[in-house]
């Protein structure tokens, strides 16, 4: 975790502050668990993390969270094929392109009651269809890319979602 922690330094306080506002957090993309730890410092009642590769620190993090009364679990799963529990905060740090982000929002936004946070929004602004199809098999090229060929980066997916659902999304 310490190897990736430097990447989160600017966001640590924000993640902790948001975690303190809610009781249930769902995370898409745990990596080595640095963001997971930040959210757990905020002491939500429940924390669920999904990633294609199980977090290498999942066992250690889960044990520590359980010891302070947090219901914590890590799952090896594709964010495009799972059905999540209702959650107050959804944190998305997955494939970093517009199409994947849009697909995640279309599938899961209805289960989120308070906040959706995104990581790597500005750093991946110019990424378009790079790596499409490497994250599960549910998002096909024709589903997402053909209707919206000019979307770029995570922010492009968020903007398209807001365009499609301007009044129901709750995102601003």
Short mmCIF file of N, CA and C in Angstrom, two decimals, residues 13-73:
data_model
loop_
_atom_site.label_atom_id
_atom_site.label_comp_id
_atom_site.label_asym_id
_atom_site.label_seq_id
_atom_site.Cartn_x
_atom_site.Cartn_y
_atom_site.Cartn_z
N UNK A 13 -7.57 13.25 2.45
CA UNK A 13 -8.48 13.95 3.34
C UNK A 13 -9.90 13.99 2.76
N UNK A 14 -10.01 14.21 1.46
CA UNK A 14 -11.32 14.24 0.84
C UNK A 14 -12.03 12.89 0.97
N UNK A 15 -11.31 11.79 0.71
CA UNK A 15 -11.90 10.46 0.83
C UNK A 15 -12.37 10.20 2.25
N UNK A 16 -11.55 10.56 3.21
CA UNK A 16 -11.90 10.37 4.62
C UNK A 16 -13.12 11.22 4.97
N UNK A 17 -13.13 12.47 4.53
CA UNK A 17 -14.25 13.35 4.83
C UNK A 17 -15.56 12.82 4.25
N UNK A 18 -15.54 12.35 3.01
CA UNK A 18 -16.75 11.78 2.42
C UNK A 18 -17.16 10.51 3.16
N UNK A 19 -16.22 9.69 3.53
CA UNK A 19 -16.54 8.45 4.24
C UNK A 19 -17.21 8.74 5.58
N UNK A 20 -16.85 9.82 6.21
CA UNK A 20 -17.46 10.19 7.50
C UNK A 20 -18.91 10.63 7.34
N UNK A 21 -19.34 10.95 6.13
CA UNK A 21 -20.70 11.42 5.89
C UNK A 21 -21.68 10.28 5.61
N UNK A 22 -21.16 9.08 5.38
CA UNK A 22 -22.02 7.97 4.96
C UNK A 22 -21.77 6.72 5.80
N UNK A 23 -22.68 5.77 5.67
CA UNK A 23 -22.50 4.51 6.40
C UNK A 23 -22.18 3.34 5.46
N UNK A 24 -22.40 3.51 4.15
CA UNK A 24 -22.18 2.41 3.20
C UNK A 24 -21.40 2.92 1.99
N UNK A 25 -20.26 2.30 1.71
CA UNK A 25 -19.40 2.68 0.58
C UNK A 25 -19.17 1.48 -0.32
N UNK A 26 -19.28 1.71 -1.63
CA UNK A 26 -18.94 0.69 -2.63
C UNK A 26 -17.81 1.25 -3.47
N UNK A 27 -16.78 0.44 -3.67
CA UNK A 27 -15.59 0.86 -4.43
C UNK A 27 -15.43 -0.03 -5.65
N UNK A 28 -15.24 0.58 -6.81
CA UNK A 28 -14.88 -0.14 -8.03
C UNK A 28 -13.43 0.17 -8.33
N UNK A 29 -12.55 -0.81 -8.18
CA UNK A 29 -11.13 -0.62 -8.45
C UNK A 29 -10.36 -0.33 -7.18
N UNK A 30 -9.85 -1.36 -6.56
CA UNK A 30 -9.15 -1.19 -5.28
C UNK A 30 -7.65 -1.07 -5.43
N UNK A 31 -7.09 -1.59 -6.52
CA UNK A 31 -5.63 -1.60 -6.63
C UNK A 31 -5.04 -2.26 -5.40
N UNK A 32 -3.96 -1.71 -4.85
CA UNK A 32 -3.36 -2.32 -3.66
C UNK A 32 -4.09 -1.96 -2.36
N UNK A 33 -5.11 -1.10 -2.43
CA UNK A 33 -5.92 -0.81 -1.26
C UNK A 33 -5.72 0.55 -0.62
N UNK A 34 -4.97 1.43 -1.25
CA UNK A 34 -4.70 2.75 -0.65
C UNK A 34 -5.99 3.56 -0.49
N UNK A 35 -6.81 3.61 -1.54
CA UNK A 35 -8.07 4.35 -1.42
C UNK A 35 -9.00 3.65 -0.43
N UNK A 36 -8.99 2.34 -0.43
CA UNK A 36 -9.81 1.57 0.51
C UNK A 36 -9.49 1.97 1.94
N UNK A 37 -8.22 2.05 2.26
CA UNK A 37 -7.80 2.43 3.61
C UNK A 37 -8.29 3.84 3.96
N UNK A 38 -8.16 4.76 3.01
CA UNK A 38 -8.64 6.13 3.26
C UNK A 38 -10.13 6.12 3.61
N UNK A 39 -10.92 5.40 2.84
CA UNK A 39 -12.36 5.35 3.12
C UNK A 39 -12.62 4.70 4.47
N UNK A 40 -11.88 3.67 4.80
CA UNK A 40 -12.09 2.97 6.07
C UNK A 40 -11.70 3.82 7.28
N UNK A 41 -10.77 4.73 7.11
CA UNK A 41 -10.41 5.65 8.19
C UNK A 41 -11.64 6.49 8.59
N UNK A 42 -12.53 6.76 7.64
CA UNK A 42 -13.76 7.49 7.91
C UNK A 42 -14.80 6.69 8.68
N UNK A 43 -14.55 5.41 8.88
CA UNK A 43 -15.39 4.49 9.65
C UNK A 43 -16.84 4.35 9.18
N UNK A 44 -17.02 3.99 7.91
CA UNK A 44 -18.39 3.66 7.50
C UNK A 44 -18.79 2.35 8.19
N UNK A 45 -20.07 2.05 8.21
CA UNK A 45 -20.51 0.78 8.79
C UNK A 45 -20.19 -0.38 7.86
N UNK A 46 -20.28 -0.10 6.54
CA UNK A 46 -20.06 -1.16 5.55
C UNK A 46 -19.24 -0.63 4.39
N UNK A 47 -18.29 -1.46 3.94
CA UNK A 47 -17.40 -1.12 2.83
C UNK A 47 -17.27 -2.36 1.96
N UNK A 48 -17.61 -2.21 0.66
CA UNK A 48 -17.51 -3.32 -0.28
C UNK A 48 -16.67 -2.86 -1.46
N UNK A 49 -15.66 -3.65 -1.81
CA UNK A 49 -14.77 -3.30 -2.91
C UNK A 49 -14.79 -4.39 -3.98
N UNK A 50 -14.82 -3.96 -5.24
CA UNK A 50 -14.80 -4.88 -6.38
C UNK A 50 -13.65 -4.50 -7.30
N UNK A 51 -12.94 -5.51 -7.78
CA UNK A 51 -11.88 -5.29 -8.76
C UNK A 51 -11.67 -6.58 -9.53
N UNK A 52 -11.22 -6.47 -10.77
CA UNK A 52 -10.93 -7.69 -11.55
C UNK A 52 -9.83 -8.51 -10.91
N UNK A 53 -8.91 -7.84 -10.25
CA UNK A 53 -7.83 -8.52 -9.54
C UNK A 53 -8.05 -8.26 -8.06
N UNK A 54 -8.12 -9.30 -7.29
CA UNK A 54 -8.35 -9.13 -5.86
C UNK A 54 -7.21 -8.34 -5.24
N UNK A 55 -7.55 -7.36 -4.44
CA UNK A 55 -6.57 -6.51 -3.77
C UNK A 55 -5.56 -7.37 -3.01
N UNK A 56 -4.29 -7.14 -3.24
CA UNK A 56 -3.24 -7.94 -2.59
C UNK A 56 -3.25 -7.77 -1.07
N UNK A 57 -3.79 -6.67 -0.60
CA UNK A 57 -3.86 -6.40 0.84
C UNK A 57 -5.25 -6.63 1.42
N UNK A 58 -6.12 -7.30 0.67
CA UNK A 58 -7.51 -7.47 1.09
C UNK A 58 -7.63 -8.14 2.46
N UNK A 59 -6.90 -9.18 2.68
CA UNK A 59 -7.01 -9.91 3.94
C UNK A 59 -6.60 -9.03 5.13
N UNK A 60 -5.50 -8.35 4.99
CA UNK A 60 -5.00 -7.48 6.05
C UNK A 60 -5.96 -6.31 6.31
N UNK A 61 -6.42 -5.68 5.25
CA UNK A 61 -7.33 -4.54 5.38
C UNK A 61 -8.66 -4.98 6.00
N UNK A 62 -9.18 -6.12 5.53
CA UNK A 62 -10.45 -6.63 6.07
C UNK A 62 -10.33 -6.95 7.55
N UNK A 63 -9.23 -7.55 7.93
CA UNK A 63 -9.01 -7.89 9.35
C UNK A 63 -8.97 -6.62 10.20
N UNK A 64 -8.24 -5.63 9.77
CA UNK A 64 -8.13 -4.37 10.52
C UNK A 64 -9.49 -3.67 10.61
N UNK A 65 -10.24 -3.65 9.52
CA UNK A 65 -11.55 -3.00 9.50
C UNK A 65 -12.52 -3.73 10.43
N UNK A 66 -12.51 -5.04 10.38
CA UNK A 66 -13.39 -5.85 11.22
C UNK A 66 -13.10 -5.61 12.70
N UNK A 67 -11.83 -5.46 13.04
CA UNK A 67 -11.44 -5.23 14.44
C UNK A 67 -12.00 -3.93 15.00
N UNK A 68 -12.32 -2.96 14.13
CA UNK A 68 -12.90 -1.70 14.61
C UNK A 68 -14.40 -1.61 14.27
N UNK A 69 -14.99 -2.75 13.93
CA UNK A 69 -16.43 -2.83 13.75
C UNK A 69 -16.97 -2.48 12.38
N UNK A 70 -16.13 -2.48 11.36
CA UNK A 70 -16.59 -2.18 9.99
C UNK A 70 -16.81 -3.50 9.25
N UNK A 71 -17.97 -3.64 8.62
CA UNK A 71 -18.28 -4.79 7.77
C UNK A 71 -17.57 -4.52 6.43
N UNK A 72 -16.47 -5.20 6.21
CA UNK A 72 -15.59 -4.91 5.07
C UNK A 72 -15.39 -6.17 4.23
N UNK A 73 -15.50 -6.03 2.91
CA UNK A 73 -15.25 -7.18 2.03
C UNK A 73 -14.68 -6.72 0.69
#
